[in-house]
Tab-separated table of C-alpha atoms in Angstrom:
chain	number	residue	atom	x	y	z
A	1	MET	CA	19.119	-6.103	23.685
A	2	PHE	CA	18.804	-2.608	22.220
A	3	PHE	CA	15.875	-0.319	22.700
A	4	MET	CA	15.294	2.611	20.419
A	5	LYS	CA	12.914	5.476	20.784
A	6	LYS	CA	10.292	5.755	18.116
A	7	SER	CA	10.885	8.693	15.883
A	8	LYS	CA	8.161	11.289	15.743
A	9	LYS	CA	6.022	11.029	12.663
A	10	SER	CA	6.127	14.027	10.387
A	11	ASP	CA	3.062	16.016	9.483
A	12	ALA	CA	0.755	13.962	7.223
A	13	SER	CA	0.605	16.675	4.555
A	14	HIS	CA	4.383	16.574	4.117
A	15	LYS	CA	4.632	12.809	4.421
A	16	ASN	CA	3.492	12.126	0.866
A	17	ALA	CA	4.915	15.279	-0.692
A	18	MET	CA	7.322	14.753	-3.541
A	19	ALA	CA	10.171	17.059	-4.461
A	20	TYR	CA	9.305	19.630	-7.133
A	21	ASP	CA	12.057	21.308	-9.147
A	22	PRO	CA	10.684	24.194	-11.274
A	23	ALA	CA	13.786	24.068	-13.497
A	24	LEU	CA	13.060	20.458	-14.501
A	25	GLN	CA	9.293	20.095	-14.045
A	26	GLU	CA	6.142	22.093	-14.684
A	27	PRO	CA	2.875	21.750	-12.744
A	28	VAL	CA	-0.002	20.543	-14.932
A	29	LEU	CA	-3.556	19.263	-14.644
A	30	ARG	CA	-4.186	16.100	-16.648
A	31	CYS	CA	-7.847	16.209	-17.617
A	32	SER	CA	-10.067	13.530	-19.114
A	33	ILE	CA	-12.492	14.697	-21.780
A	34	CYS	CA	-14.806	11.713	-21.238
A	35	THR	CA	-15.057	11.556	-17.447
A	36	SER	CA	-14.046	15.131	-16.490
A	37	GLU	CA	-11.534	13.674	-14.050
A	38	GLN	CA	-8.648	15.994	-13.169
A	39	VAL	CA	-5.309	14.888	-11.741
A	40	ALA	CA	-2.704	17.395	-10.573
A	41	GLY	CA	0.932	16.546	-11.005
A	42	PHE	CA	4.191	17.454	-12.653
A	43	ARG	CA	5.378	17.006	-16.238
A	44	ASP	CA	9.087	16.605	-16.901
A	45	LYS	CA	10.128	19.377	-19.288
A	46	LYS	CA	12.717	17.231	-21.030
A	47	THR	CA	10.961	13.871	-21.420
A	48	GLY	CA	7.286	14.852	-21.104
A	49	VAL	CA	6.671	12.151	-18.485
A	50	PHE	CA	3.734	12.986	-16.180
A	51	THR	CA	3.913	12.150	-12.463
A	52	ASP	CA	0.555	12.329	-10.696
A	53	VAL	CA	0.294	13.777	-7.210
A	54	MET	CA	-3.381	14.095	-6.316
A	55	LEU	CA	-6.907	13.823	-7.651
A	56	ILE	CA	-8.675	17.183	-7.969
A	57	ARG	CA	-12.344	16.950	-7.007
A	58	SER	CA	-13.021	20.563	-6.036
A	59	PRO	CA	-11.473	24.021	-6.190
A	60	ALA	CA	-10.331	23.479	-2.583
A	61	ASP	CA	-8.254	20.468	-3.705
A	62	LEU	CA	-6.586	22.592	-6.371
A	63	GLU	CA	-5.805	25.326	-3.837
A	64	SER	CA	-4.372	22.690	-1.500
A	65	PHE	CA	-2.096	21.446	-4.303
A	66	ARG	CA	-0.981	25.011	-5.035
A	67	ALA	CA	-0.279	25.731	-1.366
A	68	GLN	CA	1.583	22.462	-0.781
A	69	TYR	CA	4.049	23.163	-3.598
A	70	GLY	CA	4.031	26.988	-3.542
A	71	ILE	CA	2.656	27.338	-7.073
A	72	GLN	CA	1.628	30.902	-7.946
A	73	GLU	CA	1.411	30.765	-11.745
A	74	GLU	CA	-1.464	29.445	-13.847
A	75	ILE	CA	-1.490	25.644	-14.098
A	76	ARG	CA	-1.677	24.372	-17.665
A	77	ARG	CA	-4.193	21.664	-18.586
A	78	ILE	CA	-3.200	18.680	-20.734
A	79	TYR	CA	-5.671	16.240	-22.286
């Protein structure tokens, strides 16, 4: 019978983080005109496919998204 040590869980903020490649993707906010909902994510520059990362409910959420992925530039909005 084999016994294995449990691996340490990584930090929760990095657990759900996806890889972001600035050469292939651009950060965008997908905004709804009707409900004012905003979703932060990445749009593939070649195909235009949007991958959502997190719901933005406040300016603090947007700053958290920026900090998590190291985004300094202005984030474009798409509707």
